[in-house]
Amino acid sequence: MSYRAPVADIAFALKYSSGFGAALAEGLYGDLDEDLVNSVLEEAGRFATEVIAPLNRVGDRQGAKIKDGVVTTADGWKEAYRDWSAAGWNGISGPTDWGGQGLPHAINSACIEMWNSAAMAFGIGVVLTMGAIDTLEAHGSDHLKKTYLPKIVSGEWTGTMQLTEPQAGSDVGALRTKAERASDGTYRLTGQKIFITYGEHDLTENIIHFVLARLPNAPAGTRGISLFLVPKFLINADGSLGARNDVRAHSIEHKMGNHASPTCTMVFGDQGGAVGYLIGEENRGMACMFTMMNQARLAVALQGVAIAERSTQQALAYARDRKQGRTSKSAEGSSPIIAHPDVRRMLLSMRAQTRAARAICYATAVAIDRARLSGDEDSRQAAHDRASLLTPVAKAFATDVGVDVSSLGVQVHGGMGYIEETGAAQHYRESRIAAIYEGTNGIQAIDLVMRKIPLAQGATVRTHIADLRRTVETVRAANNPAFGATGARLGEAVDSLERTTAWLLGRPPDDASLAGATPYLRLFATATGGALLADEALAAARAGTDAEARIAIARFFAEHLAPGSSGLEREVIEGGDSVSEVALA
Ligand SMILES: Cc1cc2nc3c(=O)[nH]c(=O)nc-3n(C[C@H](O)[C@H](O)[C@H](O)COP(=O)(O)OP(=O)(O)OC[C@H]3O[C@@H](n4cnc5c(N)ncnc54)[C@H](O)[C@@H]3O)c2cc1C
């Protein structure tokens, strides 16, 4: 079964649980109105469904190929990319000064979800280009902006993000790629990067690499890293393509999934050094790269939502069609498996987790918009801190959801799920990478505990918990029997979150907090996702549309998934010793 973009669902989540609707109403986005938002979402949904989704299987089967350093994408990918960029999708939230449409990041996030549901191997390339735009706009010199931004914003050239080296993965500070100053103010780069997504391809005539490298005598670790723009083809003074730069793809990886996305080993400086242009200041490259990484982290989170959505659609269709066994309610003959309570439990779990992850991702995107657009400095700072707090939660939770939900998708298919023909297996294979790249989910959890909950002396996380509690109280006050135990179970999850947060904030960072980081992030996401689903259900009840179904999903999440919070709380607070002291023979 192919993918159909769930535009109405996406618009609902955007409007009611992410805070986008309120931001629109209060004028944060100027004269942007709901009609325009809906028509952008409709058109993105159509393009994703009709143009990109049919290429997903082709991309998986053919993959990208390399011969003599030239990478060729699968049949139809080049044309799809050409039409996608010509339609302006690359620059929808790009800066208007450089040809972008300046639409909210929240809308772009909804689109990113759709591109990635349609074909994750397509979506990962384009989101890196979008990150490159933000990085160059925020930190590049006027000359670099003028030379590169218009073509990157339009999608005529793509961008890459190059951190990883064999000895420098999670530990970026260990990188060794060298940059040396040249007499003309540019730099010469030598070294090797691995695992570079779309490092080489045939979609565009030029590729602009964003590369971290180290200057001679730079301080050790992340404080001695600089960021460089390294084009595949140098640009002449009149803006035309010039000589080929000294950077090439040596090989591409054979992977578990996302075969259509070329993952390249890149070699710099075979012939004396690749010409690079400094972005920002020397030795301040990590700060610049964080602009790209934060953008990419949310985009990867959206990949988790995307693959979960596609897996859920496929499992639902299969469960309606496949007949096996009889339920207590069926008369004669076998029932479609969707009628079996255990299959229903799987399907509800898939839908509830997908929507919770979507809500967290969109809420993060709205915080990013507020950090940029709010009228006063204090609100911008508070929104910036909220986006910082939510980003690792969105990244790790949504990508774990992608893996869990696509695994359930295989399970719903039974044996056919294990057979490539159905496509369920492809989703499962592809989901796995999102929990690894852009900072593994373990690194996200550590970031949350070590750097994010202490933000503003804990005020950001406390405000967030207070927001969750308000939702719980609203559910209770609604006194609607359809919510069942939603208020009670969510209330307990928020209590667990509050106690573990206080426990973590009240101790110096140590091995016990590090051991509890992953369960803490899961607990944080469970309480948050549950509350955001309840917000959606409350809004649906107020609007009188789709209320029964939305309350059922919020209730399922609260009654079946949120009770795990108390176990997670114990794991955080009591489990540190058993992690650190048990010998691993
Ligand atoms: C398909 C693919 C595409 C990619 N695309 C890009 C790209 O475009 N650009 C780019 O620069 N990189 C890219 N990467 C690299 C990716 O970001 C890294 O693989 C990832 O950051 C993990 O680094 P690593 O593989 O070296 O694992 P390691 O760092 O060796 O980690 C191994 C395990 O140890 C854990 N670990 C490591 N350090 C710590 C610590 N301090 N505390 C706790 N746990 C720790 C990790 O969480 C993980 O579970 C890509 C990778 C793949 C596979």
CSV table of C-alpha atoms and ligand atoms in Angstrom, one decimal, residues 124 128 160-172 193-199 253 255 257-258 261-263 289 433 436-443 446 514, ligand 1:
chain,number,residue,atom,x,y,z
A,124,ILE,CA,17.0,13.3,4.5
A,128,LEU,CA,20.2,18.9,5.3
A,160,THR,CA,25.8,18.6,3.2
A,161,MET,CA,26.7,18.5,6.8
A,162,GLN,CA,30.2,17.0,7.5
A,163,LEU,CA,31.2,16.2,11.0
A,164,THR,CA,31.9,12.5,11.2
A,165,GLU,CA,35.3,10.9,10.8
A,166,PRO,CA,36.3,7.3,11.7
A,167,GLN,CA,37.6,8.3,15.2
A,168,ALA,CA,35.1,11.2,15.7
A,169,GLY,CA,31.4,10.1,15.9
A,170,SER,CA,29.6,11.1,19.0
A,171,ASP,CA,32.9,12.7,20.1
A,172,VAL,CA,33.0,15.4,17.4
A,193,LYS,CA,34.9,12.4,6.4
A,194,ILE,CA,32.7,9.3,6.6
A,195,PHE,CA,28.9,8.6,6.5
A,196,ILE,CA,28.2,11.9,4.6
A,197,THR,CA,24.5,12.0,3.5
A,198,TYR,CA,24.2,13.0,-0.2
A,199,GLY,CA,27.9,13.9,-0.2
A,253,GLU,CA,28.0,2.6,2.1
A,255,LYS,CA,23.2,0.0,4.3
A,257,GLY,CA,17.9,0.9,4.6
A,258,ASN,CA,17.6,4.2,2.9
A,261,SER,CA,20.3,8.1,-0.1
A,262,PRO,CA,24.0,8.0,-0.9
A,263,THR,CA,26.1,7.8,2.3
A,289,MET,CA,27.3,24.0,13.3
A,433,ILE,CA,19.0,5.1,11.4
A,436,ILE,CA,21.4,6.9,15.5
A,437,TYR,CA,22.3,9.9,13.3
A,438,GLU,CA,22.2,13.5,14.3
A,439,GLY,CA,23.5,12.5,17.7
A,440,THR,CA,22.4,9.1,19.0
A,441,ASN,CA,19.3,9.0,21.2
A,442,GLY,CA,21.6,8.2,24.1
A,443,ILE,CA,23.5,11.5,23.4
A,446,ILE,CA,22.4,13.1,28.1
A,514,LEU,CA,23.8,9.7,33.2
B,1,LIG,C1,23.3,6.4,7.1
B,1,LIG,C2,24.1,7.4,7.9
B,1,LIG,C3,24.1,8.7,7.5
B,1,LIG,C4,24.8,9.7,8.2
B,1,LIG,N1,24.9,11.0,7.8
B,1,LIG,C5,25.8,11.8,8.3
B,1,LIG,C6,26.1,13.1,7.7
B,1,LIG,O1,25.4,13.5,6.8
B,1,LIG,N2,27.0,13.9,8.3
B,1,LIG,C7,27.8,13.5,9.4
B,1,LIG,O2,28.6,14.2,9.8
B,1,LIG,N3,27.5,12.3,10.0
B,1,LIG,C8,26.6,11.4,9.5
B,1,LIG,N4,26.4,10.2,10.0
B,1,LIG,C9,27.1,9.8,11.2
B,1,LIG,C10,26.3,9.8,12.5
B,1,LIG,O3,25.9,11.0,12.9
B,1,LIG,C11,27.1,9.0,13.5
B,1,LIG,O4,27.1,7.6,13.1
B,1,LIG,C12,26.5,9.1,14.9
B,1,LIG,O5,26.6,10.4,15.4
B,1,LIG,C13,27.1,8.2,15.9
B,1,LIG,O6,28.5,8.2,15.8
B,1,LIG,P1,29.3,6.8,15.7
B,1,LIG,O7,28.7,6.0,14.6
B,1,LIG,O8,30.7,7.1,15.7
B,1,LIG,O9,28.9,6.0,17.0
B,1,LIG,P2,29.7,6.1,18.4
B,1,LIG,O10,30.0,7.5,18.8
B,1,LIG,O11,30.9,5.2,18.4
B,1,LIG,O12,28.6,5.5,19.4
B,1,LIG,C14,28.4,4.1,19.7
B,1,LIG,C15,27.5,4.0,20.9
B,1,LIG,O13,28.1,4.5,22.0
B,1,LIG,C16,27.3,5.5,22.6
B,1,LIG,N5,28.1,6.6,23.1
B,1,LIG,C17,29.2,7.2,22.5
B,1,LIG,N6,29.7,8.2,23.2
B,1,LIG,C18,29.0,8.2,24.3
B,1,LIG,C19,29.0,9.1,25.5
B,1,LIG,N7,29.9,10.1,25.7
B,1,LIG,N8,28.1,8.8,26.5
B,1,LIG,C20,27.2,7.8,26.3
B,1,LIG,N9,27.1,7.0,25.3
B,1,LIG,C21,28.0,7.2,24.3
B,1,LIG,C22,26.4,6.0,21.5
B,1,LIG,O14,25.1,6.5,22.0
B,1,LIG,C23,26.2,4.7,20.7
B,1,LIG,O15,25.1,4.0,21.3
B,1,LIG,C24,25.6,9.3,9.4
B,1,LIG,C25,25.6,7.9,9.8
B,1,LIG,C26,24.9,7.0,9.0
B,1,LIG,C27,24.9,5.6,9.5
